[in-house]
């Protein structure tokens, strides 16, 4: 059986940056590495081609009456830049103070290895374990999973399972595990405002036309009211009420708003009325301006009226907001609010639906929840309580993993998301690392989850 820490070092050495074609060889290295790992735990491996980066699929077949678990991970990582801020080489795993540093250590190579190590250990103890397993490791998560929908649609049957098990969400401290029960959806878009056919001298022409930057900022300023709510009719109509148990669970997080405010370095919170800051990031949708540009940006001044201005925007969505429906509202509001002297061009980016999975035994747990999923939740609760010494919290996250809702919609599969990364793991940033104590304990929890699913009757 492989050693998870040494294996994580070797996996980090595969330079698998999906966004940059200069890293194609590293992507291939990572696929080969994952293939070898899956084969080492006795799986049959298939490489599924996509328009960009192939998906690695491992299968442990068995009697069709056996429970079936899908394990998800991604072998691609974010670009390592800015390189000069790293204290060690991004693609050379280095252990310091109980953490393994390297690009992808936490997102998602370490957390994926938690589950694969657990499976390997379990199969070593019980080679005849009555459990079918499909491991899906994609290479496009960090670029929005553009090929995953088609893969799901084409592989619906082989993905019919009791649950999907994964770790790609966070925890507040090494002692407090979170089982993530929801993710926000997302869509992104660009807005370009154009006016005159070219940049103009503001002395010769100033005063006769609507400056595109001014028009853009007027539109953008109209999108929220002074309380911070999105000022678009119908935007909140589909937002579900928050259950009492969810609010109660969040209070157990034990973080103070003051502490959070200091961490952010802001003078005041700006949350929608009725939501504290911790609730707002999980239960409320947003419309965010991610970037803005236009006109002169250089040294000194330039008396110019620019011909164009642009902004990059995105919405985070909560159940039951559908990306297409909200996009229709937002795009219409922007078009309606575009002043007559300029033109607005909207370009849609990518999207993902919001997701919620309710743990067993709650007032809103679906009556038809699969026995395998219920067994996995129960084992996760007991396992986390024993191994980490504290029961898990059941929280929704503000972040998005679009394929999780797609798994549910396209393949009918709910997910058990065992949170494992810490705020100080520096995901997407220099000096990314994974906490080795959390890793080892996580392996034991995952082993118990897999064992209990194998014992669950369908
Ligand atoms: N693992 C994250 C999602 C995440 C972040 C979950 C924080 C919980 C807490 C994932 O890799 C990610 O970064 N997702 C993107 C969405 C994607 C479509 C660009 C995000 O949330 O911005
Ligand atoms: Zn990520």
Short mmCIF file of C-alpha atoms and ligand atoms in Angstrom, two decimals:
data_model
loop_
_atom_site.label_atom_id
_atom_site.label_comp_id
_atom_site.label_asym_id
_atom_site.label_seq_id
_atom_site.Cartn_x
_atom_site.Cartn_y
_atom_site.Cartn_z
CA UNK A 1 0.00 0.00 0.00
CA UNK A 2 1.38 3.43 -0.91
CA UNK A 3 2.41 5.99 1.69
CA UNK A 4 0.05 8.98 1.34
CA UNK A 5 2.63 11.66 2.17
CA UNK A 6 5.31 10.37 -0.24
CA UNK A 7 2.60 9.86 -2.83
CA UNK A 8 1.33 13.42 -2.41
CA UNK A 9 4.90 14.69 -2.95
CA UNK A 10 5.14 12.72 -6.20
CA UNK A 11 1.69 13.88 -7.31
CA UNK A 12 2.62 17.54 -6.64
CA UNK A 13 5.69 17.03 -8.88
CA UNK A 14 3.29 16.58 -11.84
CA UNK A 15 3.00 20.15 -13.12
CA UNK A 16 -0.68 19.92 -14.03
CA UNK A 17 -1.84 23.48 -14.72
CA UNK A 18 -4.99 23.19 -16.85
CA UNK A 19 -5.25 26.86 -17.82
CA UNK A 20 -1.88 27.08 -19.60
CA UNK A 21 -1.06 24.90 -22.62
CA UNK A 22 2.66 25.17 -21.78
CA UNK A 23 1.91 22.66 -18.99
CA UNK A 24 0.48 19.95 -21.30
CA UNK A 25 3.29 17.53 -20.38
CA UNK A 26 2.54 18.01 -16.67
CA UNK A 27 -1.14 17.30 -17.29
CA UNK A 28 -0.16 14.03 -19.01
CA UNK A 29 2.20 13.20 -16.10
CA UNK A 30 -0.65 13.70 -13.62
CA UNK A 31 -2.96 11.43 -15.64
CA UNK A 32 -0.29 8.72 -15.77
CA UNK A 33 0.35 9.11 -12.05
CA UNK A 34 -3.35 8.83 -11.14
CA UNK A 35 -3.71 5.86 -13.50
CA UNK A 36 -0.86 4.07 -11.69
CA UNK A 37 -2.41 4.83 -8.29
CA UNK A 38 -5.84 3.56 -9.29
CA UNK A 39 -4.28 0.38 -10.73
CA UNK A 40 -2.31 -0.10 -7.50
CA UNK A 41 -5.59 -0.41 -5.57
CA UNK A 42 -6.88 -2.91 -8.11
CA UNK A 43 -8.98 -0.69 -10.34
CA UNK A 44 -9.46 -0.88 -14.09
CA UNK A 45 -8.61 2.48 -15.61
CA UNK A 46 -10.01 4.23 -18.65
CA UNK A 47 -8.90 7.60 -20.00
CA UNK A 48 -11.97 9.41 -21.37
CA UNK A 49 -11.11 11.94 -24.05
CA UNK A 50 -12.60 15.44 -23.98
CA UNK A 51 -12.03 18.50 -26.19
CA UNK A 52 -9.38 19.70 -23.69
CA UNK A 53 -8.10 17.57 -20.80
CA UNK A 54 -9.07 13.88 -20.58
CA UNK A 55 -10.90 12.47 -17.54
CA UNK A 56 -9.37 9.52 -15.66
CA UNK A 57 -11.96 6.94 -14.60
CA UNK A 58 -11.16 3.99 -12.34
CA UNK A 59 -13.61 1.16 -11.76
CA UNK A 60 -13.92 -1.57 -9.16
CA UNK A 61 -16.72 -3.72 -10.45
CA UNK A 62 -18.77 -6.24 -8.52
CA UNK A 63 -22.15 -7.76 -8.03
CA UNK A 64 -24.83 -5.30 -9.24
CA UNK A 65 -26.57 -5.66 -5.85
CA UNK A 66 -23.55 -4.22 -4.01
CA UNK A 67 -23.65 -0.57 -2.98
CA UNK A 68 -21.81 1.77 -5.35
CA UNK A 69 -19.83 4.86 -4.45
CA UNK A 70 -18.38 7.45 -6.83
CA UNK A 71 -15.25 9.27 -5.63
CA UNK A 72 -14.54 12.62 -7.32
CA UNK A 73 -11.30 14.56 -7.54
CA UNK A 74 -9.45 16.83 -9.96
CA UNK A 75 -5.84 16.43 -11.10
CA UNK A 76 -5.47 19.96 -12.43
CA UNK A 77 -4.15 22.84 -10.33
CA UNK A 78 -4.09 26.63 -10.51
CA UNK A 79 -1.10 28.40 -12.12
CA UNK A 80 1.72 28.80 -9.55
CA UNK A 81 2.30 32.53 -10.11
CA UNK A 82 3.49 34.83 -8.62
CA UNK A 83 6.57 32.58 -8.31
CA UNK A 84 8.73 35.01 -6.31
CA UNK A 85 6.35 34.81 -3.34
CA UNK A 86 6.84 31.05 -2.83
CA UNK A 87 9.16 30.04 0.02
CA UNK A 88 9.85 26.67 -1.67
CA UNK A 89 9.46 25.39 -5.24
CA UNK A 90 5.74 25.11 -6.10
CA UNK A 91 6.15 21.71 -7.79
CA UNK A 92 8.51 20.21 -5.20
CA UNK A 93 6.59 19.03 -2.15
CA UNK A 94 8.29 20.23 1.05
CA UNK A 95 7.26 19.48 4.64
CA UNK A 96 7.47 22.35 7.15
CA UNK A 97 5.73 22.45 10.55
CA UNK A 98 3.43 19.52 9.86
CA UNK A 99 2.28 20.79 6.48
CA UNK A 100 3.15 19.67 2.99
CA UNK A 101 3.74 22.70 0.74
CA UNK A 102 3.25 22.71 -3.02
CA UNK A 103 0.81 23.76 -5.73
CA UNK A 104 -2.29 21.54 -5.55
CA UNK A 105 -1.42 20.14 -2.08
CA UNK A 106 -4.86 21.19 -0.78
CA UNK A 107 -6.72 21.86 -4.04
CA UNK A 108 -7.23 19.01 -4.73
CA UNK A 109 -4.39 16.49 -4.73
CA UNK A 110 -4.12 15.96 -0.95
CA UNK A 111 -7.85 15.71 -0.23
CA UNK A 112 -8.33 13.33 -3.20
CA UNK A 113 -5.50 11.12 -1.90
CA UNK A 114 -7.29 10.99 1.47
CA UNK A 115 -10.11 9.01 -0.13
CA UNK A 116 -7.90 6.89 -2.38
CA UNK A 117 -5.64 5.93 0.53
CA UNK A 118 -8.72 5.08 2.61
CA UNK A 119 -10.01 2.85 -0.19
CA UNK A 120 -6.61 1.17 -0.58
CA UNK A 121 -6.33 0.46 3.15
CA UNK A 122 -9.88 -0.85 3.34
CA UNK A 123 -9.39 -3.20 0.37
CA UNK A 124 -6.16 -4.46 1.89
CA UNK A 125 -8.04 -5.39 5.08
CA UNK A 126 -11.07 -6.73 3.23
CA UNK A 127 -10.18 -7.81 -0.31
CA UNK A 128 -13.73 -9.14 -0.81
CA UNK A 129 -15.43 -5.93 0.31
CA UNK A 130 -18.92 -5.85 -1.26
CA UNK A 131 -18.57 -2.35 -2.68
CA UNK A 132 -18.52 -1.10 -6.26
CA UNK A 133 -16.38 2.01 -6.70
CA UNK A 134 -16.01 4.45 -9.58
CA UNK A 135 -13.29 7.05 -9.24
CA UNK A 136 -13.62 10.09 -11.51
CA UNK A 137 -10.65 12.47 -11.69
CA UNK A 138 -11.10 15.41 -14.04
CA UNK A 139 -8.51 17.81 -15.44
CA UNK A 140 -10.64 20.91 -16.02
CA UNK A 141 -12.01 21.88 -12.58
CA UNK A 142 -9.88 24.99 -12.31
CA UNK A 143 -11.12 26.24 -15.69
CA UNK A 144 -14.84 25.71 -15.00
CA UNK A 145 -15.24 21.98 -15.94
CA UNK A 146 -16.38 22.72 -19.53
CA UNK A 147 -16.33 19.03 -20.57
CA UNK A 148 -17.93 17.51 -17.49
CA UNK A 149 -21.60 17.94 -18.45
CA UNK A 150 -21.14 15.97 -21.66
CA UNK A 151 -19.18 13.29 -19.76
CA UNK A 152 -22.02 12.95 -17.24
CA UNK A 153 -24.67 12.74 -19.93
CA UNK A 154 -22.73 10.02 -21.78
CA UNK A 155 -21.94 8.04 -18.59
CA UNK A 156 -25.21 8.36 -16.69
CA UNK A 157 -25.64 4.60 -16.31
CA UNK A 158 -22.19 3.78 -14.96
CA UNK A 159 -22.49 6.67 -12.49
CA UNK A 160 -25.76 5.40 -11.03
CA UNK A 161 -24.59 5.07 -7.42
CA UNK A 162 -25.53 5.59 -3.77
CA UNK A 163 -23.49 8.76 -3.44
CA UNK A 164 -20.51 10.75 -4.58
CA UNK A 165 -17.78 11.18 -1.95
CA UNK A 166 -15.31 14.06 -2.24
CA UNK A 167 -13.27 16.64 -0.34
CA UNK A 168 -13.00 20.04 -2.04
CA UNK A 169 -14.41 22.34 0.65
CA UNK A 170 -13.15 23.98 3.81
CA UNK A 171 -12.99 23.73 7.62
CA UNK A 172 -12.40 26.52 10.18
CA UNK A 173 -9.67 24.74 12.21
CA UNK A 174 -7.81 21.38 12.27
CA UNK A 175 -10.09 20.27 15.14
CA UNK A 176 -13.42 21.21 13.56
CA UNK A 177 -14.53 19.25 10.53
CA UNK A 178 -17.39 20.50 8.37
CA UNK A 179 -19.64 18.35 6.25
CA UNK A 180 -20.60 20.72 3.46
CA UNK A 181 -24.33 20.57 2.80
CA UNK A 182 -24.60 23.14 0.07
CA UNK A 183 -22.72 25.22 -2.47
CA UNK A 184 -23.63 28.46 -4.17
CA UNK A 185 -24.25 28.44 -7.90
CA UNK A 186 -22.54 30.92 -10.17
CA UNK A 187 -22.58 32.62 -13.54
CA UNK A 188 -20.14 35.11 -14.98
CA UNK A 189 -20.52 37.75 -17.69
CA UNK A 190 -18.84 40.73 -19.34
CA UNK A 191 -20.44 44.11 -19.99
CA UNK A 192 -19.00 46.43 -22.63
CA UNK A 193 -20.29 49.97 -23.14
CA UNK A 194 -19.39 51.69 -26.39
CA UNK A 195 -20.00 55.31 -27.40
CA UNK A 196 -18.18 57.33 -30.08
CA UNK A 197 -16.35 55.62 -32.96
CA UNK A 198 -12.98 56.55 -31.41
CA UNK A 199 -11.46 58.19 -28.33
CA UNK A 200 -12.19 61.93 -28.41
CA UNK A 201 -10.54 65.16 -27.23
CA UNK A 202 -12.56 66.18 -24.18
CA UNK A 203 -12.08 69.86 -24.92
CA UNK A 204 -13.30 69.65 -28.50
CA UNK A 205 -16.22 67.29 -27.80
CA UNK A 206 -16.82 67.24 -24.02
CA UNK A 207 -20.40 68.19 -23.15
CA UNK A 208 -22.20 66.69 -26.14
CA UNK A 209 -22.12 62.95 -25.45
CA UNK A 210 -22.61 60.35 -22.74
CA UNK A 211 -19.13 59.28 -21.64
CA UNK A 212 -19.05 55.43 -21.79
CA UNK A 213 -17.31 55.13 -18.40
CA UNK A 214 -19.92 57.43 -16.87
CA UNK A 215 -22.74 55.40 -18.47
CA UNK A 216 -21.15 52.15 -17.27
CA UNK A 217 -20.79 53.36 -13.69
CA UNK A 218 -24.37 54.69 -13.69
CA UNK A 219 -25.61 51.24 -14.75
CA UNK A 220 -23.39 49.46 -12.21
CA UNK A 221 -24.43 51.82 -9.41
CA UNK A 222 -28.09 51.07 -10.12
CA UNK A 223 -27.66 47.32 -9.54
CA UNK A 224 -27.71 47.51 -5.70
CA UNK A 225 -29.74 49.57 -3.25
CA UNK A 226 -28.08 51.38 -0.35
CA UNK A 227 -28.67 48.43 2.01
CA UNK A 228 -26.60 46.16 -0.26
CA UNK A 229 -29.48 44.21 -1.78
CA UNK A 230 -29.52 43.59 -5.51
CA UNK A 231 -31.95 46.11 -7.01
CA UNK A 232 -33.38 43.97 -9.80
CA UNK A 233 -37.04 42.95 -9.72
CA UNK A 234 -37.47 39.23 -9.11
CA UNK A 235 -33.81 38.60 -8.20
CA UNK A 236 -34.70 37.13 -4.78
CA UNK A 237 -38.04 35.51 -5.72
CA UNK A 238 -36.72 31.92 -5.86
CA UNK A 239 -34.50 32.15 -2.75
CA UNK A 240 -35.48 29.39 -0.29
CA UNK A 241 -36.08 30.14 3.36
CA UNK A 242 -33.24 29.14 5.66
CA UNK A 243 -34.09 26.27 8.01
CA UNK A 244 -33.78 26.93 11.76
CA UNK A 245 -31.35 24.00 12.15
CA UNK A 246 -29.01 25.59 9.59
CA UNK A 247 -28.86 28.86 11.50
CA UNK A 248 -28.34 26.94 14.77
CA UNK A 249 -25.52 24.91 13.21
CA UNK A 250 -23.80 28.06 12.00
CA UNK A 251 -23.86 29.54 15.51
CA UNK A 252 -21.71 26.59 16.62
CA UNK A 253 -18.93 27.79 14.28
CA UNK A 254 -17.79 29.86 17.26
CA UNK A 255 -16.32 32.69 15.18
CA UNK A 256 -17.11 36.26 16.16
CA UNK A 257 -18.18 38.88 13.66
CA UNK A 258 -15.52 41.24 15.08
CA UNK A 259 -12.79 38.70 14.42
CA UNK A 260 -14.07 38.23 10.84
CA UNK A 261 -14.21 42.00 10.29
CA UNK A 262 -10.60 42.35 11.46
CA UNK A 263 -9.53 39.46 9.20
CA UNK A 264 -11.13 41.23 6.22
CA UNK A 265 -9.68 44.62 7.18
CA UNK A 266 -12.96 46.44 6.51
CA UNK A 267 -14.54 49.31 8.46
CA UNK A 268 -18.07 47.93 8.45
CA UNK A 269 -20.02 44.95 7.15
CA UNK A 270 -22.41 45.55 4.26
CA UNK A 271 -24.77 42.55 4.44
CA UNK A 272 -28.35 42.24 3.29
CA UNK A 273 -30.78 43.05 6.15
CA UNK A 274 -31.69 40.02 8.30
CA UNK A 275 -28.43 38.12 7.75
CA UNK A 276 -25.30 38.15 9.88
CA UNK A 277 -21.99 38.03 7.95
CA UNK A 278 -21.61 34.25 8.32
CA UNK A 279 -25.16 33.68 7.08
CA UNK A 280 -24.86 36.18 4.25
CA UNK A 281 -21.98 34.36 2.50
CA UNK A 282 -23.87 31.05 2.59
CA UNK A 283 -27.57 31.83 2.30
CA UNK A 284 -27.71 34.98 0.17
CA UNK A 285 -27.14 35.45 -3.55
CA UNK A 286 -24.86 38.21 -4.79
CA UNK A 287 -24.16 40.28 -7.87
CA UNK A 288 -20.48 41.16 -7.80
CA UNK A 289 -18.35 43.49 -9.93
CA UNK A 290 -15.07 41.57 -10.40
CA UNK A 291 -13.25 43.98 -12.68
CA UNK A 292 -13.66 47.34 -14.40
CA UNK A 293 -11.70 49.20 -17.03
CA UNK A 294 -11.62 51.85 -19.71
CA UNK A 295 -9.96 55.18 -20.52
CA UNK A 296 -6.52 56.37 -19.60
CA UNK A 297 -4.66 54.42 -16.89
CA UNK A 298 -1.11 55.70 -17.36
CA UNK A 299 1.01 58.28 -15.56
CA UNK A 300 -0.22 61.85 -15.31
CA UNK A 301 -3.46 62.90 -16.92
CA UNK A 302 -5.01 62.70 -20.36
CA UNK A 303 -7.97 64.81 -21.45
CA UNK A 304 -9.80 62.09 -23.28
CA UNK A 305 -13.35 60.77 -23.63
CA UNK A 306 -12.86 57.03 -24.11
CA UNK A 307 -14.72 55.18 -26.85
CA UNK A 308 -15.41 52.19 -24.60
CA UNK A 309 -15.57 50.93 -21.04
CA UNK A 310 -16.03 47.43 -19.67
CA UNK A 311 -16.76 45.51 -16.51
CA UNK A 312 -16.57 41.85 -15.51
CA UNK A 313 -19.37 40.63 -13.29
CA UNK A 314 -20.65 37.47 -11.66
CA UNK A 315 -23.60 36.30 -9.60
CA UNK A 316 -23.46 33.74 -6.79
CA UNK A 317 -26.77 31.92 -6.56
CA UNK A 318 -28.57 30.01 -3.82
CA UNK A 319 -31.33 27.37 -4.08
CA UNK A 320 -33.71 27.58 -6.01
CA UNK A 321 -32.25 30.29 -8.26
CA UNK A 322 -31.60 28.94 -11.75
CA UNK A 323 -28.65 30.54 -13.59
CA UNK A 324 -30.62 30.97 -16.85
CA UNK A 325 -33.58 32.64 -15.11
CA UNK A 326 -31.41 35.04 -13.10
CA UNK A 327 -29.26 35.81 -16.14
CA UNK A 328 -32.46 36.73 -18.04
CA UNK A 329 -33.45 39.16 -15.25
CA UNK A 330 -29.99 40.68 -14.88
CA UNK A 331 -29.30 41.07 -18.60
CA UNK A 332 -32.73 42.65 -19.20
CA UNK A 333 -32.24 45.09 -16.28
CA UNK A 334 -28.85 46.15 -17.68
CA UNK A 335 -30.22 46.59 -21.21
CA UNK A 336 -33.21 48.57 -19.89
CA UNK A 337 -30.91 50.81 -17.84
CA UNK A 338 -28.45 51.49 -20.66
CA UNK A 339 -28.67 55.23 -21.49
CA UNK A 340 -29.80 55.92 -25.08
CA UNK A 341 -26.53 57.56 -26.19
CA UNK A 342 -24.36 54.42 -25.73
CA UNK A 343 -24.57 50.73 -26.62
CA UNK A 344 -24.35 47.84 -24.13
CA UNK A 345 -22.94 44.48 -25.16
CA UNK A 346 -23.36 41.57 -22.74
CA UNK A 347 -21.35 38.36 -23.09
CA UNK A 348 -22.21 35.33 -20.97
CA UNK A 349 -19.29 33.39 -19.44
CA UNK A 350 -19.85 30.11 -17.58
CA UNK A 351 -22.43 28.85 -15.13
CA UNK A 352 -23.15 26.34 -12.37
CA UNK A 353 -26.33 25.64 -10.42
CA UNK A 354 -26.57 25.94 -6.62
CA UNK A 355 -26.68 22.70 -4.63
CA UNK A 356 -28.06 21.48 -1.33
CA UNK A 357 -27.96 18.04 0.30
CA UNK A 358 -29.90 17.67 3.57
CA UNK A 359 -28.36 15.28 6.11
CA UNK A 360 -30.54 12.48 7.53
CA UNK A 361 -32.88 13.24 10.42
CA UNK A 362 -33.60 16.92 9.72
CA UNK A 363 -37.11 18.35 9.31
CA UNK A 364 -36.47 18.87 5.59
CA UNK A 365 -34.65 15.57 4.82
CA UNK A 366 -36.17 14.06 1.66
CA UNK A 367 -38.21 10.93 2.45
CA UNK A 368 -36.62 9.02 -0.44
CA UNK A 369 -32.97 9.59 0.59
CA UNK A 370 -30.90 6.55 -0.48
CA UNK A 371 -29.83 4.14 2.30
CA UNK A 372 -26.23 4.36 1.08
CA UNK A 373 -26.19 8.15 1.42
CA UNK A 374 -27.81 7.97 4.88
CA UNK A 375 -25.25 5.32 5.96
CA UNK A 376 -22.41 7.50 4.69
CA UNK A 377 -23.67 10.54 6.61
CA UNK A 378 -24.08 8.49 9.80
CA UNK A 379 -20.58 7.00 9.45
CA UNK A 380 -19.11 10.43 8.71
CA UNK A 381 -20.77 11.87 11.83
CA UNK A 382 -19.59 9.05 14.09
CA UNK A 383 -16.16 8.83 12.44
CA UNK A 384 -15.44 12.55 12.67
CA UNK A 385 -16.65 12.64 16.29
CA UNK A 386 -14.29 9.82 17.30
CA UNK A 387 -11.27 10.59 15.14
CA UNK A 388 -11.27 14.39 15.50
CA UNK A 389 -12.83 14.38 19.00
CA UNK A 390 -15.65 16.73 17.99
CA UNK A 391 -18.78 16.15 15.90
CA UNK A 392 -18.81 17.77 12.47
CA UNK A 393 -20.76 20.90 11.65
CA UNK A 394 -23.24 20.74 8.78
CA UNK A 395 -22.84 23.94 6.82
CA UNK A 396 -23.43 25.32 3.38
CA UNK A 397 -20.47 27.02 1.68
CA UNK A 398 -20.36 30.27 -0.24
CA UNK A 399 -18.04 28.83 -2.92
CA UNK A 400 -19.08 26.90 -6.02
CA UNK A 401 -18.29 23.48 -7.48
CA UNK A 402 -20.58 23.43 -10.53
CA UNK A 403 -20.18 19.69 -11.24
CA UNK A 404 -21.81 18.77 -7.90
CA UNK A 405 -25.22 20.09 -8.94
CA UNK A 406 -24.70 18.55 -12.41
CA UNK A 407 -24.08 15.14 -10.80
CA UNK A 408 -27.44 15.47 -9.09
CA UNK A 409 -29.37 16.79 -12.09
CA UNK A 410 -27.84 14.64 -14.81
CA UNK A 411 -26.92 11.46 -12.94
CA UNK A 412 -29.26 11.67 -9.90
CA UNK A 413 -26.30 11.52 -7.51
CA UNK A 414 -26.06 13.34 -4.17
CA UNK A 415 -22.68 14.19 -2.65
CA UNK A 416 -21.10 13.77 0.75
CA UNK A 417 -18.56 16.59 0.91
CA UNK A 418 -16.06 16.11 3.73
CA UNK A 419 -14.44 19.52 4.24
CA UNK A 420 -10.66 19.26 4.75
CA UNK A 421 -8.86 22.45 3.80
CA UNK A 422 -8.06 25.27 6.19
CA UNK A 423 -8.16 29.05 5.65
CA UNK A 424 -4.34 29.10 5.95
CA UNK A 425 -3.86 26.43 3.23
CA UNK A 426 -3.59 29.29 0.67
CA UNK A 427 -5.66 27.76 -2.12
CA UNK A 428 -5.03 29.41 -5.51
CA UNK A 429 -2.26 31.50 -3.83
CA UNK A 430 1.51 31.24 -3.22
CA UNK A 431 2.66 28.77 -0.52
CA UNK A 432 -0.33 26.44 -0.83
CA UNK A 433 -0.12 23.61 1.70
CA UNK A 434 -2.10 20.74 3.23
CA UNK A 435 -2.19 19.95 6.96
CA UNK A 436 -0.76 16.44 7.42
CA UNK A 437 -2.59 15.84 10.72
CA UNK A 438 -5.92 16.57 9.03
CA UNK A 439 -4.83 14.32 6.16
CA UNK A 440 -4.12 11.28 8.35
CA UNK A 441 -7.30 11.67 10.40
CA UNK A 442 -9.30 12.31 7.22
CA UNK A 443 -8.07 8.99 5.80
CA UNK A 444 -9.43 7.15 8.85
CA UNK A 445 -12.79 8.94 8.58
CA UNK A 446 -13.03 8.15 4.87
CA UNK A 447 -12.15 4.48 5.53
CA UNK A 448 -15.06 4.27 7.98
CA UNK A 449 -17.43 5.98 5.55
CA UNK A 450 -16.53 3.56 2.74
CA UNK A 451 -16.84 0.55 5.05
CA UNK A 452 -20.28 1.62 6.20
CA UNK A 453 -21.52 2.21 2.63
CA UNK A 454 -20.33 -1.32 1.78
CA UNK A 455 -22.51 -2.57 4.64
CA UNK A 456 -25.59 -0.58 3.67
CA UNK A 457 -28.52 -2.45 2.17
CA UNK A 458 -30.17 -0.93 -0.85
N1 LIG B 1 -12.76 24.20 -4.20
C1 LIG B 1 -13.24 25.42 -4.75
C2 LIG B 1 -14.66 25.73 -4.30
C3 LIG B 1 -14.72 26.16 -2.86
C4 LIG B 1 -14.03 27.29 -2.44
C5 LIG B 1 -15.50 25.49 -1.97
C6 LIG B 1 -14.11 27.68 -1.13
C7 LIG B 1 -15.58 25.90 -0.67
C8 LIG B 1 -14.86 27.00 -0.25
C9 LIG B 1 -13.22 25.37 -6.27
O1 LIG B 1 -12.01 24.83 -6.73
C10 LIG B 1 -13.34 26.78 -6.85
O2 LIG B 1 -12.42 27.55 -6.70
N2 LIG B 1 -14.50 27.10 -7.49
C11 LIG B 1 -14.77 28.36 -8.14
C12 LIG B 1 -15.85 28.18 -9.18
C13 LIG B 1 -15.36 27.91 -10.59
C14 LIG B 1 -16.56 27.75 -11.52
C15 LIG B 1 -14.44 28.98 -11.11
C16 LIG B 1 -15.33 29.41 -7.20
O3 LIG B 1 -16.04 29.09 -6.24
O4 LIG B 1 -15.05 30.58 -7.46
ZN1 LIG B 2 -9.92 25.47 -6.92
#
